[in-house]
Amino acid sequence: MKKLLFFLMLLVGCISCTNQTTEQQVLSSTEAEKIITNEVDLGLSVNWADRNLGAADTLDLGGYYPFIKSDTVSALWGNGWRKPTSAEMLELTNQCTWKHHTYIDQYRNHINGYIVTGKNGNSIFLPSAGMKIDGVIYYNGNEGMYATSNFYGSNCRTFSWNSEILFNYDLGLSEIGCSSIRPVRDKK
């Protein structure tokens, strides 16, 4: 019970609302988390969600989630969705083509990130949403940080990039940090 309460407190503290500006497009983080996503087959061992956890659409940054061992994705989306493992992130890195891209959107201005294309031609867009530490968002639009389900001690293994290093696997920021999550689902 204490773990669940701690998890909920961290989740409430780290989730952000989307950056959308029109009334029709603004969703609370709770509503956005209930959105069922489409899965994309990139020709890899798992299917990838077409959007980040908490995102209203494929260009939305989504929420920022704490580096904790509970699987936030399973708790919010269910139906077999989960955080990717470090091995699945590595597979995405090594077996897909990554191309930096900036979408220009009339409501959200410029959305930087990477179009990730599998050998089968299907693709997903990973926005550079940055990260959140103690309620402050850093590097939004310049860096991406995505959590995996693997831990090294109390530190979450993350996958990140910045303007100089495309692929960086590191230890995250323990419980003080929050990042994006791109859910996966096992193939049927």
mmCIF file of C-alpha atoms in Angstrom:
data_model
loop_
_atom_site.group_PDB
_atom_site.id
_atom_site.type_symbol
_atom_site.label_atom_id
_atom_site.label_comp_id
_atom_site.label_asym_id
_atom_site.label_seq_id
_atom_site.Cartn_x
_atom_site.Cartn_y
_atom_site.Cartn_z
ATOM 1 C CA MET A 1 0.000 0.000 0.000
ATOM 2 C CA LYS A 2 2.837 2.404 0.846
ATOM 3 C CA LYS A 3 4.503 1.649 -2.513
ATOM 4 C CA LEU A 4 1.265 2.359 -4.382
ATOM 5 C CA LEU A 5 0.783 5.645 -2.519
ATOM 6 C CA PHE A 6 4.416 6.634 -3.206
ATOM 7 C CA PHE A 7 3.976 5.720 -6.896
ATOM 8 C CA LEU A 8 0.816 7.816 -7.208
ATOM 9 C CA MET A 9 2.453 10.804 -5.488
ATOM 10 C CA LEU A 10 5.448 10.650 -7.846
ATOM 11 C CA LEU A 11 3.197 10.236 -10.854
ATOM 12 C CA VAL A 12 1.095 13.267 -9.952
ATOM 13 C CA GLY A 13 4.253 15.314 -9.361
ATOM 14 C CA CYS A 14 5.875 14.475 -12.679
ATOM 15 C CA ILE A 15 3.075 14.324 -15.230
ATOM 16 C CA SER A 16 2.750 17.452 -17.308
ATOM 17 C CA CYS A 17 -0.107 18.636 -19.445
ATOM 18 C CA THR A 18 0.463 18.868 -23.154
ATOM 19 C CA ASN A 19 1.773 22.028 -24.800
ATOM 20 C CA GLN A 20 -1.317 22.477 -26.947
ATOM 21 C CA THR A 21 -3.020 25.837 -27.107
ATOM 22 C CA THR A 22 -6.490 25.355 -28.570
ATOM 23 C CA GLU A 23 -9.393 24.440 -26.360
ATOM 24 C CA GLN A 24 -10.389 21.494 -28.554
ATOM 25 C CA GLN A 25 -6.923 19.987 -28.404
ATOM 26 C CA VAL A 26 -6.087 20.495 -24.746
ATOM 27 C CA LEU A 27 -6.451 17.321 -22.715
ATOM 28 C CA SER A 28 -5.698 16.900 -19.069
ATOM 29 C CA SER A 29 -2.877 14.453 -18.432
ATOM 30 C CA THR A 30 -5.421 11.960 -17.033
ATOM 31 C CA GLU A 31 -7.522 12.099 -20.229
ATOM 32 C CA ALA A 32 -4.439 11.812 -22.440
ATOM 33 C CA GLU A 33 -3.220 8.752 -20.572
ATOM 34 C CA LYS A 34 -6.492 6.952 -21.343
ATOM 35 C CA ILE A 35 -6.025 7.383 -25.101
ATOM 36 C CA ILE A 36 -5.475 4.064 -26.759
ATOM 37 C CA THR A 37 -2.652 4.282 -29.210
ATOM 38 C CA ASN A 38 -1.983 2.533 -32.492
ATOM 39 C CA GLU A 39 0.831 0.040 -32.566
ATOM 40 C CA VAL A 40 3.425 0.226 -35.299
ATOM 41 C CA ASP A 41 5.283 -2.812 -36.591
ATOM 42 C CA LEU A 42 8.824 -1.693 -37.424
ATOM 43 C CA GLY A 43 9.936 -5.236 -38.227
ATOM 44 C CA LEU A 44 11.440 -5.646 -34.735
ATOM 45 C CA SER A 45 10.777 -8.071 -31.888
ATOM 46 C CA VAL A 46 7.993 -5.852 -30.423
ATOM 47 C CA ASN A 47 5.495 -3.349 -31.795
ATOM 48 C CA TRP A 48 5.963 0.290 -30.789
ATOM 49 C CA ALA A 49 3.263 2.786 -29.826
ATOM 50 C CA ASP A 50 2.721 5.568 -32.340
ATOM 51 C CA ARG A 51 2.961 8.181 -29.537
ATOM 52 C CA ASN A 52 4.508 8.786 -26.122
ATOM 53 C CA LEU A 53 2.669 7.871 -22.957
ATOM 54 C CA GLY A 54 0.316 10.745 -22.099
ATOM 55 C CA ALA A 55 0.372 12.166 -25.639
ATOM 56 C CA ALA A 56 -2.843 13.186 -27.383
ATOM 57 C CA ASP A 57 -1.333 12.535 -30.826
ATOM 58 C CA THR A 58 1.889 11.464 -32.511
ATOM 59 C CA LEU A 59 3.494 14.939 -32.333
ATOM 60 C CA ASP A 60 2.527 15.649 -28.729
ATOM 61 C CA LEU A 61 5.385 15.357 -26.226
ATOM 62 C CA GLY A 62 3.287 13.435 -23.724
ATOM 63 C CA GLY A 63 3.956 13.335 -20.002
ATOM 64 C CA TYR A 64 7.089 13.109 -17.896
ATOM 65 C CA TYR A 65 7.140 10.021 -15.697
ATOM 66 C CA PRO A 66 9.290 9.186 -12.671
ATOM 67 C CA PHE A 67 12.135 6.683 -12.813
ATOM 68 C CA ILE A 68 10.539 4.021 -10.644
ATOM 69 C CA LYS A 69 10.457 0.247 -10.943
ATOM 70 C CA SER A 70 6.669 -0.015 -11.262
ATOM 71 C CA ASP A 71 5.585 -0.157 -14.904
ATOM 72 C CA THR A 72 3.649 3.062 -15.410
ATOM 73 C CA VAL A 73 2.545 1.992 -18.892
ATOM 74 C CA SER A 74 0.966 -1.278 -17.749
ATOM 75 C CA ALA A 75 -0.833 0.552 -14.955
ATOM 76 C CA LEU A 76 -2.245 3.269 -17.259
ATOM 77 C CA TRP A 77 -2.817 1.557 -20.613
ATOM 78 C CA GLY A 78 -3.030 -2.157 -19.750
ATOM 79 C CA ASN A 79 -3.808 -4.508 -22.651
ATOM 80 C CA GLY A 80 -0.205 -5.738 -22.900
ATOM 81 C CA TRP A 81 1.413 -2.292 -23.213
ATOM 82 C CA ARG A 82 4.599 -1.812 -21.155
ATOM 83 C CA LYS A 83 7.897 0.071 -20.947
ATOM 84 C CA PRO A 84 10.516 -1.161 -23.410
ATOM 85 C CA THR A 85 13.555 -3.024 -22.138
ATOM 86 C CA SER A 86 17.086 -1.743 -22.736
ATOM 87 C CA ALA A 87 17.526 -4.547 -25.289
ATOM 88 C CA GLU A 88 14.423 -3.400 -27.196
ATOM 89 C CA MET A 89 15.690 0.198 -27.244
ATOM 90 C CA LEU A 90 19.044 -1.042 -28.516
ATOM 91 C CA GLU A 91 17.250 -3.021 -31.226
ATOM 92 C CA LEU A 92 15.363 0.150 -32.230
ATOM 93 C CA THR A 93 18.679 1.990 -32.407
ATOM 94 C CA ASN A 94 20.600 -0.617 -34.377
ATOM 95 C CA GLN A 95 17.971 -1.960 -36.762
ATOM 96 C CA CYS A 96 16.164 1.226 -37.797
ATOM 97 C CA THR A 97 17.122 4.359 -39.684
ATOM 98 C CA TRP A 98 17.057 7.571 -37.636
ATOM 99 C CA LYS A 99 16.557 10.952 -39.305
ATOM 100 C CA HIS A 100 16.343 14.255 -37.427
ATOM 101 C CA HIS A 101 13.174 16.115 -38.329
ATOM 102 C CA THR A 102 11.349 19.268 -37.278
ATOM 103 C CA TYR A 103 7.587 19.347 -37.707
ATOM 104 C CA ILE A 104 6.014 22.778 -37.994
ATOM 105 C CA ASP A 105 2.600 22.741 -36.378
ATOM 106 C CA GLN A 106 0.215 25.714 -36.245
ATOM 107 C CA TYR A 107 -0.595 25.099 -32.564
ATOM 108 C CA ARG A 108 2.717 23.932 -31.129
ATOM 109 C CA ASN A 109 5.271 25.701 -33.312
ATOM 110 C CA HIS A 110 8.340 23.544 -33.999
ATOM 111 C CA ILE A 111 8.491 19.945 -32.756
ATOM 112 C CA ASN A 112 12.019 18.535 -32.996
ATOM 113 C CA GLY A 113 12.773 14.852 -32.859
ATOM 114 C CA TYR A 114 13.614 11.793 -34.914
ATOM 115 C CA ILE A 115 11.689 9.831 -37.496
ATOM 116 C CA VAL A 116 12.620 6.209 -36.846
ATOM 117 C CA THR A 117 12.018 3.928 -39.842
ATOM 118 C CA GLY A 118 12.123 0.138 -39.779
ATOM 119 C CA LYS A 119 13.422 -2.003 -42.623
ATOM 120 C CA ASN A 120 9.793 -2.686 -43.569
ATOM 121 C CA GLY A 121 9.218 1.052 -44.248
ATOM 122 C CA ASN A 122 6.972 1.762 -41.251
ATOM 123 C CA SER A 123 7.994 4.623 -38.987
ATOM 124 C CA ILE A 124 7.393 6.412 -35.687
ATOM 125 C CA PHE A 125 8.315 9.917 -34.538
ATOM 126 C CA LEU A 126 10.171 10.350 -31.234
ATOM 127 C CA PRO A 127 9.926 13.977 -30.056
ATOM 128 C CA SER A 128 12.824 15.621 -28.256
ATOM 129 C CA ALA A 129 10.858 16.328 -25.078
ATOM 130 C CA GLY A 130 13.820 16.763 -22.744
ATOM 131 C CA MET A 131 13.403 15.741 -19.111
ATOM 132 C CA LYS A 132 11.897 17.027 -15.889
ATOM 133 C CA ILE A 133 13.767 17.434 -12.599
ATOM 134 C CA ASP A 134 12.051 18.756 -9.485
ATOM 135 C CA GLY A 135 9.179 20.114 -11.580
ATOM 136 C CA VAL A 136 11.370 21.998 -14.093
ATOM 137 C CA ILE A 137 11.576 20.892 -17.748
ATOM 138 C CA TYR A 138 15.083 20.927 -19.236
ATOM 139 C CA TYR A 139 16.263 20.606 -22.860
ATOM 140 C CA ASN A 140 12.771 20.494 -24.399
ATOM 141 C CA GLY A 141 13.202 20.542 -28.170
ATOM 142 C CA ASN A 142 16.941 19.813 -27.988
ATOM 143 C CA GLU A 143 17.256 16.455 -26.247
ATOM 144 C CA GLY A 144 15.221 13.338 -25.834
ATOM 145 C CA MET A 145 15.243 11.006 -22.839
ATOM 146 C CA TYR A 146 13.221 7.810 -22.779
ATOM 147 C CA ALA A 147 12.951 5.431 -19.829
ATOM 148 C CA THR A 148 13.319 1.666 -20.097
ATOM 149 C CA SER A 149 12.147 -1.020 -17.691
ATOM 150 C CA ASN A 150 15.719 -1.926 -16.695
ATOM 151 C CA PHE A 151 17.441 -0.640 -13.581
ATOM 152 C CA TYR A 152 20.980 -0.573 -12.310
ATOM 153 C CA GLY A 153 20.513 -0.383 -8.562
ATOM 154 C CA SER A 154 18.009 2.427 -8.000
ATOM 155 C CA ASN A 155 18.781 4.136 -11.326
ATOM 156 C CA CYS A 156 16.598 3.613 -14.368
ATOM 157 C CA ARG A 157 18.406 2.795 -17.604
ATOM 158 C CA THR A 158 17.481 5.461 -20.137
ATOM 159 C CA PHE A 159 18.033 6.069 -23.814
ATOM 160 C CA SER A 160 18.770 9.663 -24.785
ATOM 161 C CA TRP A 161 20.162 11.934 -27.447
ATOM 162 C CA ASN A 162 21.301 15.513 -27.793
ATOM 163 C CA SER A 163 22.686 17.631 -30.603
ATOM 164 C CA GLU A 164 26.105 15.946 -30.381
ATOM 165 C CA ILE A 165 25.388 12.337 -29.409
ATOM 166 C CA LEU A 166 22.547 10.502 -31.085
ATOM 167 C CA PHE A 167 22.488 7.360 -28.962
ATOM 168 C CA ASN A 168 23.410 7.373 -25.313
ATOM 169 C CA TYR A 169 22.446 4.658 -22.857
ATOM 170 C CA ASP A 170 22.827 5.896 -19.334
ATOM 171 C CA LEU A 171 21.557 5.440 -15.807
ATOM 172 C CA GLY A 172 18.901 8.145 -15.669
ATOM 173 C CA LEU A 173 18.366 10.283 -12.626
ATOM 174 C CA SER A 174 16.966 7.936 -9.973
ATOM 175 C CA GLU A 175 13.700 9.034 -8.369
ATOM 176 C CA ILE A 176 14.321 12.780 -8.766
ATOM 177 C CA GLY A 177 13.973 12.745 -12.539
ATOM 178 C CA CYS A 178 11.133 12.221 -14.976
ATOM 179 C CA SER A 179 11.264 11.406 -18.668
ATOM 180 C CA SER A 180 9.211 10.390 -21.671
ATOM 181 C CA ILE A 181 8.117 6.801 -22.183
ATOM 182 C CA ARG A 182 7.461 5.214 -25.575
ATOM 183 C CA PRO A 183 5.399 2.090 -24.872
ATOM 184 C CA VAL A 184 5.806 -1.265 -26.593
ATOM 185 C CA ARG A 185 3.649 -4.373 -26.905
ATOM 186 C CA ASP A 186 4.696 -7.928 -27.615
ATOM 187 C CA LYS A 187 3.747 -9.195 -31.058
ATOM 188 C CA LYS A 188 0.802 -11.574 -31.169
#
